[in-house]
Coordinates of C-alpha atoms and ligand atoms in Angstrom, one line a residue:
X27 CA 127.3 121.0 107.5
X28 CA 123.9 121.4 108.1
X29 CA 123.5 122.9 112.1
X30 CA 121.0 121.0 114.4
X31 CA 118.1 122.5 115.7
X32 CA 115.4 121.4 117.9
X33 CA 113.0 123.6 117.5
X34 CA 113.3 124.9 113.8
X35 CA 111.3 128.2 113.4
X36 CA 108.2 128.6 112.3
X37 CA 108.2 128.1 108.1
X38 CA 107.4 131.2 105.8
X39 CA 104.3 129.6 104.9
X40 CA 102.8 130.0 108.3
X41 CA 104.9 133.2 109.1
X42 CA 104.7 135.5 106.0
X43 CA 100.4 134.9 105.3
X44 CA 97.3 136.2 106.2
X45 CA 95.0 133.9 108.6
X46 CA 92.5 131.9 106.6
X47 CA 95.0 131.7 103.6
X48 CA 95.2 127.9 104.2
X49 CA 91.7 127.9 103.7
X50 CA 91.4 130.0 100.7
X51 CA 94.1 127.9 99.1
X52 CA 92.6 124.6 99.9
X53 CA 89.4 125.8 97.5
X54 CA 91.2 127.8 94.9
X55 CA 93.1 123.8 94.5
X56 CA 89.2 122.5 95.2
X57 CA 88.3 124.8 92.0
X58 CA 90.7 124.4 89.9
X59 CA 89.5 120.3 90.5
X60 CA 86.0 121.3 89.9
X61 CA 86.8 123.3 85.7
X62 CA 88.9 120.4 85.0
X63 CA 92.1 121.9 85.7
X64 CA 95.3 119.5 84.4
X65 CA 96.7 119.4 88.6
X66 CA 98.7 116.8 88.0
X67 CA 101.9 117.3 86.0
X68 CA 104.9 116.9 88.4
X69 CA 102.9 113.5 90.0
X70 CA 103.2 112.6 85.9
X71 CA 106.7 113.5 86.0
X72 CA 107.5 111.2 89.1
X73 CA 105.5 108.1 88.0
X74 CA 107.9 107.8 84.3
X75 CA 110.8 108.4 87.0
X76 CA 109.5 105.4 88.9
X77 CA 109.2 101.7 88.8
X78 CA 105.7 100.0 89.6
X79 CA 104.5 99.9 93.2
X80 CA 107.1 102.6 94.3
X81 CA 107.4 104.2 97.9
X82 CA 106.9 107.6 97.1
X83 CA 107.0 110.9 99.6
X84 CA 105.2 114.0 98.2
X85 CA 107.0 116.5 101.0
X86 CA 105.0 119.7 101.5
X87 CA 102.0 118.1 100.2
X88 CA 99.2 120.5 100.5
X89 CA 95.9 119.5 99.8
X90 CA 97.3 116.0 98.2
X91 CA 97.2 116.5 93.9
X92 CA 100.7 114.8 93.7
X93 CA 100.5 112.1 96.0
X94 CA 97.0 111.3 94.9
X95 CA 97.3 110.9 91.3
X96 CA 101.0 108.9 92.4
X97 CA 98.6 107.0 95.1
X98 CA 96.7 106.2 91.9
X99 CA 99.6 105.1 89.8
X100 CA 99.5 102.2 92.1
X101 CA 102.8 103.6 94.3
X102 CA 102.5 103.7 97.7
X103 CA 102.5 107.4 99.1
X104 CA 103.3 109.3 102.6
X105 CA 102.4 112.7 101.9
X106 CA 103.7 115.6 104.7
X107 CA 103.6 118.8 105.6
X108 CA 102.9 121.6 108.5
X109 CA 100.0 123.2 107.8
X110 CA 97.0 121.1 109.3
X111 CA 94.2 122.4 107.6
X112 CA 96.4 121.3 104.5
X113 CA 96.1 117.9 105.5
X114 CA 92.7 117.6 106.6
X115 CA 91.9 118.4 102.8
X116 CA 94.0 115.8 101.3
X117 CA 92.3 113.4 103.6
X118 CA 89.0 114.3 102.5
X119 CA 89.6 115.1 98.9
X120 CA 92.7 112.0 97.8
X121 CA 91.9 109.2 100.3
X122 CA 94.7 106.4 100.3
X123 CA 98.3 108.2 100.6
X124 CA 99.5 108.0 104.5
X125 CA 99.4 111.7 105.0
X126 CA 100.5 113.2 108.3
X127 CA 101.0 116.5 109.5
X128 CA 105.2 117.0 110.1
X129 CA 107.3 119.7 109.9
X130 CA 109.9 119.1 107.1
X131 CA 113.6 120.2 109.4
X132 CA 112.7 117.9 112.0
X133 CA 111.0 115.3 109.7
X134 CA 112.5 111.2 111.4
X135 CA 109.2 108.8 109.8
X136 CA 109.9 105.6 111.0
X137 CA 108.9 101.8 110.6
X138 CA 107.4 99.8 113.0
X139 CA 110.6 97.9 113.9
X140 CA 112.0 101.7 114.0
X141 CA 113.9 101.0 110.8
X142 CA 114.2 104.8 109.5
X143 CA 111.8 104.8 106.7
X144 CA 112.6 105.4 103.3
X145 CA 111.6 106.3 99.5
X146 CA 112.2 105.8 96.4
X147 CA 111.0 109.5 95.7
X148 CA 110.6 112.4 97.7
X149 CA 108.9 115.1 95.6
X150 CA 108.7 118.3 96.4
X151 CA 107.0 120.6 94.4
X152 CA 104.8 123.7 94.1
X153 CA 107.5 125.8 95.9
X154 CA 108.5 123.8 98.9
X155 CA 111.4 124.6 99.7
X156 CA 110.0 128.6 98.6
X157 CA 108.0 128.6 102.1
X158 CA 110.1 127.0 104.6
X159 CA 111.6 128.6 107.5
X160 CA 114.4 131.0 106.5
X161 CA 117.4 129.2 106.2
X162 CA 117.0 125.9 106.6
X163 CA 117.1 124.9 103.0
X164 CA 120.2 122.7 103.8
X165 CA 118.5 121.8 107.1
X166 CA 115.6 120.4 105.5
X167 CA 117.3 119.2 102.1
X168 CA 119.2 117.1 105.0
X169 CA 116.5 115.9 106.1
X170 CA 114.8 114.0 103.5
X171 CA 117.7 113.0 102.0
X172 CA 117.5 111.0 105.0
X173 CA 114.5 109.4 103.9
X174 CA 116.0 107.7 100.9
X175 CA 116.9 104.4 99.5
X176 CA 119.8 103.6 97.8
X177 CA 119.7 104.7 94.4
X178 CA 116.5 107.0 94.7
X179 CA 116.5 110.4 94.0
X180 CA 114.6 113.9 95.3
X181 CA 112.7 116.0 92.2
X182 CA 112.3 119.5 94.2
X183 CA 110.4 123.1 91.7
X184 CA 109.8 126.1 92.3
X185 CA 109.7 129.5 90.8
X186 CA 113.2 131.1 91.2
X187 CA 111.6 134.8 92.1
X188 CA 111.1 133.3 94.8
X189 CA 114.1 131.4 96.4
X190 CA 117.1 132.0 93.5
X191 CA 118.4 128.9 92.2
X192 CA 122.1 130.4 94.4
X193 CA 120.6 130.4 97.5
X194 CA 119.0 126.4 96.8
X195 CA 122.6 125.7 95.1
X196 CA 124.1 127.0 98.3
X197 CA 121.9 125.1 100.8
X198 CA 122.6 121.7 98.4
X199 CA 126.3 121.9 98.7
X200 CA 125.7 121.8 102.2
X201 CA 124.4 118.3 101.7
X202 CA 125.2 115.4 100.6
X203 CA 123.2 115.6 97.8
X204 CA 124.4 116.5 94.8
X205 CA 121.8 117.9 91.3
X206 CA 122.3 115.2 89.4
X207 CA 119.4 116.5 86.3
X208 CA 117.9 120.7 86.0
X209 CA 115.1 121.4 84.1
X210 CA 113.3 124.1 83.4
X211 CA 109.6 122.5 83.7
X212 CA 107.9 120.1 85.0
X213 CA 107.7 118.8 81.5
X214 CA 111.3 118.7 80.2
X215 CA 112.1 121.3 78.8
X216 CA 116.3 122.0 79.2
X217 CA 117.7 124.4 81.7
X218 CA 119.5 128.0 81.0
X219 CA 120.5 131.0 83.2
X220 CA 117.3 133.1 82.0
X221 CA 114.2 130.3 83.2
X222 CA 112.1 131.4 85.7
X223 CA 111.7 128.2 87.4
X224 CA 114.0 125.2 88.1
X225 CA 113.3 121.3 88.4
X226 CA 115.7 119.7 90.5
X227 CA 116.7 115.7 90.6
X228 CA 118.9 115.5 92.9
X229 CA 121.1 112.3 94.5
X230 CA 122.8 111.4 96.9
X231 CA 126.4 112.2 96.7
Ligands
LIG321 C1 102.8 126.4 98.1 S1 102.2 125.0 98.6 C2 102.4 123.4 98.0 C3 101.6 122.5 98.3 C4 102.1 121.5 96.9 N1 103.3 120.1 97.2 C5 101.7 121.3 95.7 O1 101.8 121.4 94.5 O2 100.0 121.4 95.6 C6 103.8 124.7 99.7 C7 103.8 123.6 101.0 O3 104.5 123.9 101.8 C8 103.9 123.3 102.8 N2 105.5 123.2 103.8 C9 106.3 125.1 103.7 N3 107.0 124.2 104.8 C10 107.0 123.3 105.4 C11 107.6 122.5 106.2 N4 109.4 123.1 107.2 N5 107.4 121.8 106.4 C12 106.5 121.3 105.5 N6 106.0 121.6 105.4 C13 106.1 122.8 104.4 C14 103.4 124.0 103.5 O4 102.6 123.9 104.2 C15 102.6 124.3 102.4 O5 101.8 123.0 102.0

């Protein structure tokens, strides 16, 4: 089972990047948006999988492109990220979702009545699992699983050069989630052993 950490180590997004990296990342996405780039492929994938007006958690939301699109499609979106610079950018660029600063390793979102907040879908796009603190992958997956509604799913995408599939699957085996489907792209190409990217759809066992 997953070891409980009261104070998990800081994510690699913080420890393994240079000062100014967050601001650079925000500007990179603003510039791509200004150039008319399609930043919403992962969000369309999630939108196709859920019912209308679903509850969706954008976990490791960064500057908000995925949650922003899903909000515009009519879903109730919460976006969480450990990096306050990115949450500020998400709030400015994609108003509407509930953007919050949290570490996924200790995530515990609550409703006003104290009950656990639950989601029909949780999405970790853009290598989020490769940027959590080393050896906290299972811990993060467990925290996310605790926020899944009955019948809900978690979609996780990452480059296998950044996080080997074997490492991810070993972490997954330490949770009560199971692999429902694996693809090699967000535009639904089949998984194969030479794929450079993995999209994994996880459900509670
Ligand atoms: C490459 S960015 C992707 C951002 C966004 N999901 C997207 O696709 O545009 C990776 C994100 O993971 C977030 N992250 C990494 N570890 C985290 C953790 N333990 N808790 C919350 N966010 C985390 C980083 O802060 C960063 O925003």
